[in-house]
Every structure is written in C-alpha cells, then in structure tokens.
Short mmCIF file of C-alpha atoms in Angstrom, two decimals:
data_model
loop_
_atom_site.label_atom_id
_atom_site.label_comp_id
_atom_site.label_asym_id
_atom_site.label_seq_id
_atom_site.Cartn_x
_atom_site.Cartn_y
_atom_site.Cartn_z
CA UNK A 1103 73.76 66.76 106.65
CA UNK A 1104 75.13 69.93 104.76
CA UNK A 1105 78.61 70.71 104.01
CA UNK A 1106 79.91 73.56 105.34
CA UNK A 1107 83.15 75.40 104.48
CA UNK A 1108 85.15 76.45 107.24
CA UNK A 1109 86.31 80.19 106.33
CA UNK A 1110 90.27 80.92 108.16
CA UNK A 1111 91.42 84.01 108.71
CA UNK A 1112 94.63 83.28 105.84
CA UNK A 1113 91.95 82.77 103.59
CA UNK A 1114 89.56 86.00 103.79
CA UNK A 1115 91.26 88.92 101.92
CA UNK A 1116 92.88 91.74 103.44
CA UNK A 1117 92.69 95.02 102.42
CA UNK A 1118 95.95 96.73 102.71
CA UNK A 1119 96.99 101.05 102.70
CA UNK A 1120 98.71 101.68 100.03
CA UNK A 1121 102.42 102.88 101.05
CA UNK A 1122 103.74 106.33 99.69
CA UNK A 1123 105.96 104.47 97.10
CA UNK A 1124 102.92 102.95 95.33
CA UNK A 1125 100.68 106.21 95.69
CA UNK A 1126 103.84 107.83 93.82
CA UNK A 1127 103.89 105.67 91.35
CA UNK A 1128 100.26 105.33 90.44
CA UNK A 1129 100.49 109.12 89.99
CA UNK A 1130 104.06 109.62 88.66
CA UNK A 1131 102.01 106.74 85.96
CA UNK A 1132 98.78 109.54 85.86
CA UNK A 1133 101.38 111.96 85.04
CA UNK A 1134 103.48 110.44 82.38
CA UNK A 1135 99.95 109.09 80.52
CA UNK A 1136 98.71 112.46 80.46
CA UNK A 1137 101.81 113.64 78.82
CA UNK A 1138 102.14 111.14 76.30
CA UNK A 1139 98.29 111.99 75.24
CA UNK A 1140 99.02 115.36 74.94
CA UNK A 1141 102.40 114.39 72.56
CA UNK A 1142 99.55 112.02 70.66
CA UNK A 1143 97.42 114.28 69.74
CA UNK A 1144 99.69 116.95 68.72
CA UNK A 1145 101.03 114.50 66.01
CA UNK A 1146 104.43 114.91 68.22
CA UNK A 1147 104.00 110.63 68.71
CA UNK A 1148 103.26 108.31 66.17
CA UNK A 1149 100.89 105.45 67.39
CA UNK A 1150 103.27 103.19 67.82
CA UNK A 1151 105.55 105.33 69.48
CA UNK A 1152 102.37 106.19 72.19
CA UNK A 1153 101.46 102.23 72.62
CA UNK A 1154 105.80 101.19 73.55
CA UNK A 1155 106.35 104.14 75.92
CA UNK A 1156 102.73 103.16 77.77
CA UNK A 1157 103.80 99.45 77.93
CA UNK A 1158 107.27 101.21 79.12
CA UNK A 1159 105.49 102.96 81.70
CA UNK A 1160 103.59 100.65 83.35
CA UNK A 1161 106.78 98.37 83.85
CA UNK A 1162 108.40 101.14 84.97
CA UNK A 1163 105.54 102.88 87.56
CA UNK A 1164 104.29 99.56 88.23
CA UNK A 1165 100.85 101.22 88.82
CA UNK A 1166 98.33 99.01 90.81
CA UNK A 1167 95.75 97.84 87.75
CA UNK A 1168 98.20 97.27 85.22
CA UNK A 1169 97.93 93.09 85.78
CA UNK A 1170 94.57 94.17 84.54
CA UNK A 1171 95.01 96.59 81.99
CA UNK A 1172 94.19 95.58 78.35
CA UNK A 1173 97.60 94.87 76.01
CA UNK A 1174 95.75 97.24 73.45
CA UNK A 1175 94.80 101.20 73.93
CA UNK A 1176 92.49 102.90 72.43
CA UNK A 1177 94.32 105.64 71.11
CA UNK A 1178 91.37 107.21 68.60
CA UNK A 1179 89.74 107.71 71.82
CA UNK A 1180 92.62 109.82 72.63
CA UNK A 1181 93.29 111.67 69.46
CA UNK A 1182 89.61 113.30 69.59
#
C-alpha cells in the first residue's frame, strides 16, 4: 500500500493581486533606490551613508522581496 498525502485547499498557495498600497510602495522603493544611486556615485553619499538609508527604505516602503533581500549591497556595482 502507498501513502498518499491528502492536498486541502488551506494548504495549496494562493496567489494574491497586489493592492495599490503595495504597488506604491514597491515603486515609491524603485524610486528612492534610484535616487540614492545617483547621490552614490556622484560622491554626494558616502558608503555607509548609501547602505543605512537602503536598510531605511525598505522598512519604510516595505517593498515585497525585502524578507529576501541580502543584508549587504553591492555598491561597486553601483559606483561604475
């Protein structure tokens, strides 16, 4: 006899629509990035500086990857 694993509908993932809060903050998040990188590589933000207000940011926007998103940035990646 084989086991068999009986598959409910609480435990099959949903996919849910984003709501217009989260699609604001995922871009007011694009936004702000794209800022910052632009202050970077001007020499208008130190490293450090760039690395706190990104960690800022994604407390603050809350965008949808950043459980996900490494603790470290590649900021010479940036600066080029």
């Amino acid at each position: 006899m084989t086991n068999m694993t009986l598959i409910t509908p609480d435990s099959v993932p949903v996919k849910k629509a984003a709501t217009s809060e989260q699609l604001q903050n995922e871009f007011d998040y694009f936004q702000a990035q794209n800022f910052l990188e632009s202050l970077l590589r001007k020499g208008m933000l130190s490293v450090d500086e760039f690395m706190q207000i990104t960690f800022l940011n994604r407390e603050a926007f809350s965008p949808a990857l950043a459980e996900i998103m490494p603790k470290t940035v590649d900021v010479y990646q940036i600066q080029r």
